[in-house]
Every structure is written in structure tokens, then in C-alpha cells.
Amino acid sequence: MFKHFKAISAITVFAGVLTGCSTLTPTTETQESYAIYDIKKNPNLKDSELSDTIRKALQSSLDGVRISRGIPQSPLPEEPSRFKLEQPLQASHMSLMAASAGISLRSPTCEHSILTANASHNSMSSYGESTSFFLCLIPYQSGYHLNLYSTSTKSTGGFGARALGHSLARAVVGDTSSQSQRTVDVIVEELKKNGAQLTLVEAFPSAE
């Protein structure tokens, strides 16, 4: 019975792989996404504890985590700021070449962040898939705003052993875009375990 079940499962996965390979035109897609959470001030939760919890969550989910710890604004503002996207090479020759290749050179930045992190997920880079992740924690009088921004790049189409292997891997573990949401979920879960109260303020794509 179990052998029969395994055979059916294998056929189902293989059929999905063939369906995924039905589009043979090689295509590269980049998806941007972000989420902003409000964290209520908790006198029992220090800035350093929040930062350490976020750092550990990132290290458990992504590769090559780079952390920068900053100084809070003084006095703290009544309303929190949010991240911005900048394109420092706008209108330059390099930016035009990147745009023609479908590459985004926009970089997220935050002012007055006490924690800024950059990370990546490259386990499927050999298949043209990757995820970059940016995070910043900005304090204000009533708490903090946690800004999360990511870009996911994936390649589809083509034919041959490499494309078949790529489709099989995606059918089993999903593409890199799902890694961004998993990372956010891990961060939120770990913060809540440590006593933080989080509320989603805004997100794209919408969580609805």
C-alpha cells in the first residue's frame, strides 16, 4: 500500500514538474515586498534584547547576515519614521544597463535606526534564484517600528536537465519568494515569545 502511495506521489510531483516546464521562454522575475510592524513599548524589554532576538531569528533563516547597531534619536519623536527606497545610480550608465537586464538597484535606507540588518538567501542561486532581506528597528516615544523589505529573484523557463532539476526543487521546497515570508514569520514569532506586542501596520503585497 505504501509503495503504491509513493508511486502515486512521485507521478504527481513529476507531472507538476512537466507542467512547470511547459513555458520554455527563459524569464527572470524580481518581486519586491515589505512589511512594517508596530512594537509597543515594554519596560521589561530592553533595546538590546529586541535587537538580539531579531539578530538570532535572521541567523536561523538566512545567510550572510550583516548587522549595524545605531544610536537612538534624542529626544525620541512622537511618530516613527519609515524606510525609504533610494536609487543612487539613477540616470547613470550603470543604472540604465541594470534596468535593461531587469535588475533593480534601489536600496532601502532608514534614519535613526538602532538596528539595521542586511541578509540573503542563496541556497538556490545556481538556479538563478535569490532573496535579499533588509530590516531596521526605529524607536519612537510609544515603542518601535520594525521595517522589513525584501527582493526575490527567480528564473523560469528553459528546457533540459537543469530546468527539470530546478522545477523539481521548486515543487518540493517552493521558490525563494516564500523564504521572505518565512523569515518574517520567524522574526515575529521570536519577538512575541520574548514578550513583544506586535501589530502589522502596512504590507505589500497585502496580507489580506
Short mmCIF file of C-alpha atoms in Angstrom, two decimals:
data_model
loop_
_atom_site.label_atom_id
_atom_site.label_comp_id
_atom_site.label_asym_id
_atom_site.label_seq_id
_atom_site.Cartn_x
_atom_site.Cartn_y
_atom_site.Cartn_z
CA MET A 1 0.00 0.00 0.00
CA PHE A 2 2.77 2.42 0.98
CA LYS A 3 4.73 1.56 -2.16
CA HIS A 4 1.64 2.32 -4.21
CA PHE A 5 1.20 5.64 -2.38
CA LYS A 6 4.84 6.56 -3.02
CA ALA A 7 4.45 5.76 -6.71
CA ILE A 8 1.39 7.99 -6.99
CA SER A 9 3.18 10.80 -5.14
CA ALA A 10 6.18 10.54 -7.44
CA ILE A 11 3.96 10.65 -10.53
CA THR A 12 2.10 13.68 -9.15
CA VAL A 13 5.32 15.59 -8.46
CA PHE A 14 6.72 14.67 -11.88
CA ALA A 15 3.50 15.81 -13.58
CA GLY A 16 3.81 19.11 -11.74
CA VAL A 17 7.40 19.39 -12.91
CA LEU A 18 6.39 18.85 -16.53
CA THR A 19 3.65 21.46 -16.16
CA GLY A 20 6.19 23.91 -14.74
CA CYS A 21 8.40 23.31 -17.77
CA SER A 22 5.58 23.97 -20.23
CA THR A 23 6.72 27.57 -20.65
CA LEU A 24 10.09 27.31 -22.38
CA THR A 25 10.90 31.01 -22.67
CA PRO A 26 13.64 31.81 -20.12
CA THR A 27 12.26 34.51 -17.81
CA THR A 28 13.72 36.33 -14.81
CA GLU A 29 11.34 37.98 -12.33
CA THR A 30 12.09 40.21 -9.34
CA GLN A 31 9.45 40.74 -6.65
CA GLU A 32 9.70 43.47 -4.01
CA SER A 33 7.82 43.16 -0.74
CA TYR A 34 7.76 44.88 2.62
CA ALA A 35 6.06 44.84 6.00
CA ILE A 36 6.01 47.36 8.84
CA TYR A 37 5.17 46.29 12.39
CA ASP A 38 4.50 48.46 15.41
CA ILE A 39 6.02 47.17 18.66
CA LYS A 40 4.54 48.60 21.84
CA LYS A 41 6.97 49.84 24.46
CA ASN A 42 7.60 47.27 27.18
CA PRO A 43 9.59 48.40 30.24
CA ASN A 44 10.72 44.80 30.75
CA LEU A 45 12.15 44.54 27.24
CA LYS A 46 15.35 46.45 26.55
CA ASP A 47 16.52 47.74 23.16
CA SER A 48 19.41 45.27 23.25
CA GLU A 49 17.08 42.34 23.93
CA LEU A 50 14.87 43.23 20.98
CA SER A 51 17.90 43.61 18.74
CA ASP A 52 19.43 40.30 19.86
CA THR A 53 16.15 38.45 19.30
CA ILE A 54 15.90 39.82 15.76
CA ARG A 55 19.55 39.01 15.03
CA LYS A 56 19.17 35.39 16.14
CA ALA A 57 15.97 34.97 14.11
CA LEU A 58 17.73 36.25 11.00
CA GLN A 59 20.71 33.99 11.57
CA SER A 60 18.42 30.96 11.80
CA SER A 61 16.68 31.74 8.50
CA LEU A 62 19.14 33.47 6.15
CA ASP A 63 22.78 33.55 5.06
CA GLY A 64 25.45 36.22 5.39
CA VAL A 65 23.72 38.38 8.00
CA ARG A 66 25.30 41.83 8.43
CA ILE A 67 24.29 43.84 11.50
CA SER A 68 24.76 47.53 12.31
CA ARG A 69 23.72 48.94 15.70
CA GLY A 70 22.96 52.65 15.86
CA ILE A 71 22.18 55.35 18.41
CA PRO A 72 18.53 56.30 19.08
CA GLN A 73 17.35 59.79 18.23
CA SER A 74 17.21 62.21 21.17
CA PRO A 75 14.61 63.18 22.10
CA LEU A 76 12.55 60.36 20.64
CA PRO A 77 9.93 61.55 18.10
CA GLU A 78 6.21 61.21 18.75
CA GLU A 79 5.70 59.45 15.41
CA PRO A 80 8.03 56.84 13.91
CA SER A 81 9.70 57.25 10.55
CA ARG A 82 9.76 54.51 7.92
CA PHE A 83 12.26 53.10 5.46
CA LYS A 84 12.88 54.76 2.10
CA LEU A 85 13.99 53.36 -1.24
CA GLU A 86 16.81 55.22 -2.91
CA GLN A 87 18.36 54.79 -6.33
CA PRO A 88 21.83 56.36 -6.03
CA LEU A 89 22.78 55.48 -9.59
CA GLN A 90 19.64 56.95 -11.14
CA ALA A 91 20.14 58.11 -14.73
CA SER A 92 23.70 56.77 -14.75
CA HIS A 93 25.04 54.45 -17.44
CA MET A 94 25.19 51.59 -14.93
CA SER A 95 21.57 52.06 -13.85
CA LEU A 96 20.40 52.04 -17.47
CA MET A 97 22.29 48.81 -18.12
CA ALA A 98 20.85 47.26 -14.95
CA ALA A 99 17.32 48.32 -15.89
CA SER A 100 17.66 46.73 -19.32
CA ALA A 101 18.72 43.50 -17.62
CA GLY A 102 15.75 43.58 -15.25
CA ILE A 103 17.89 44.33 -12.19
CA SER A 104 16.74 46.78 -9.52
CA LEU A 105 19.42 48.98 -7.96
CA ARG A 106 17.08 50.57 -5.43
CA SER A 107 18.43 50.38 -1.90
CA PRO A 108 16.39 50.62 1.32
CA THR A 109 17.60 53.07 3.97
CA CYS A 110 16.44 54.04 7.46
CA GLU A 111 17.18 57.07 9.60
CA HIS A 112 17.67 56.85 13.38
CA SER A 113 17.56 53.05 13.41
CA ILE A 114 19.02 51.29 16.44
CA LEU A 115 19.36 48.07 14.44
CA THR A 116 19.92 47.69 10.72
CA ALA A 117 20.38 44.28 9.14
CA ASN A 118 21.09 43.01 5.65
CA ALA A 119 20.94 39.33 4.78
CA SER A 120 20.47 36.98 1.86
CA HIS A 121 19.25 33.50 0.98
CA ASN A 122 21.27 31.87 -1.79
CA SER A 123 20.64 28.13 -1.47
CA MET A 124 19.15 28.09 -4.99
CA SER A 125 21.48 30.64 -6.57
CA SER A 126 22.75 28.00 -9.01
CA TYR A 127 19.23 28.02 -10.49
CA GLY A 128 19.09 31.81 -10.76
CA GLU A 129 17.06 32.31 -7.58
CA SER A 130 18.00 34.53 -4.65
CA THR A 131 16.48 36.61 -1.87
CA SER A 132 17.88 39.75 -0.27
CA PHE A 133 16.50 40.95 3.04
CA PHE A 134 16.68 44.33 4.79
CA LEU A 135 15.45 45.19 8.26
CA CYS A 136 15.58 48.20 10.54
CA LEU A 137 14.25 48.91 14.03
CA ILE A 138 13.29 52.54 14.68
CA PRO A 139 12.35 53.68 18.21
CA TYR A 140 9.80 56.39 18.98
CA GLN A 141 8.08 57.55 22.16
CA SER A 142 5.44 54.79 22.29
CA GLY A 143 7.60 51.93 21.08
CA TYR A 144 9.30 50.89 17.85
CA HIS A 145 8.61 50.42 14.18
CA LEU A 146 10.09 47.29 12.64
CA ASN A 147 10.61 47.77 8.88
CA LEU A 148 11.23 44.71 6.72
CA TYR A 149 11.96 44.86 2.98
CA SER A 150 12.97 42.07 0.62
CA THR A 151 13.56 41.36 -3.04
CA SER A 152 13.21 37.89 -4.51
CA THR A 153 14.56 36.96 -7.91
CA LYS A 154 13.60 33.77 -9.71
CA SER A 155 14.24 32.33 -13.14
CA THR A 156 11.74 30.18 -15.02
CA GLY A 157 11.52 28.54 -18.42
CA GLY A 158 14.15 26.80 -20.44
CA PHE A 159 14.48 23.09 -21.06
CA GLY A 160 16.91 20.33 -20.21
CA ALA A 161 18.28 18.62 -17.13
CA ARG A 162 18.99 21.91 -15.32
CA ALA A 163 15.47 23.27 -15.88
CA LEU A 164 13.98 19.92 -14.84
CA GLY A 165 16.07 19.89 -11.66
CA HIS A 166 15.04 23.47 -10.91
CA SER A 167 11.34 22.70 -11.34
CA LEU A 168 11.64 19.61 -9.15
CA ALA A 169 13.38 21.59 -6.39
CA ARG A 170 10.72 24.31 -6.57
CA ALA A 171 7.92 21.73 -6.41
CA VAL A 172 9.41 20.30 -3.21
CA VAL A 173 10.63 23.39 -1.28
CA GLY A 174 8.99 26.32 -3.09
CA ASP A 175 10.74 29.27 -4.71
CA THR A 176 12.79 31.92 -2.95
CA SER A 177 9.86 34.33 -2.61
CA SER A 178 8.40 32.06 0.08
CA GLN A 179 11.63 32.42 2.08
CA SER A 180 10.91 36.11 2.71
CA GLN A 181 7.57 35.37 4.37
CA ARG A 182 9.06 32.51 6.37
CA THR A 183 11.76 34.86 7.66
CA VAL A 184 9.20 37.48 8.69
CA ASP A 185 7.15 34.79 10.45
CA VAL A 186 10.20 33.58 12.39
CA ILE A 187 11.11 37.12 13.50
CA VAL A 188 7.55 37.91 14.62
CA GLU A 189 7.20 34.60 16.45
CA GLU A 190 10.50 35.01 18.32
CA LEU A 191 9.70 38.59 19.32
CA LYS A 192 6.32 37.52 20.71
CA LYS A 193 7.99 34.73 22.68
CA ASN A 194 10.12 37.39 24.35
CA GLY A 195 7.12 39.49 25.38
CA ALA A 196 6.85 41.94 22.48
CA GLN A 197 3.39 43.06 21.32
CA LEU A 198 3.37 43.48 17.54
CA THR A 199 0.75 44.94 15.21
CA LEU A 200 1.04 44.88 11.43
CA VAL A 201 0.78 48.49 10.22
CA GLU A 202 1.15 48.03 6.47
CA ALA A 203 2.45 45.49 3.99
CA PHE A 204 2.88 44.82 0.30
CA PRO A 205 1.69 42.53 -1.11
CA SER A 206 -1.32 42.94 1.15
CA ALA A 207 -1.73 40.34 3.87
CA GLU A 208 -5.46 40.15 3.14
#
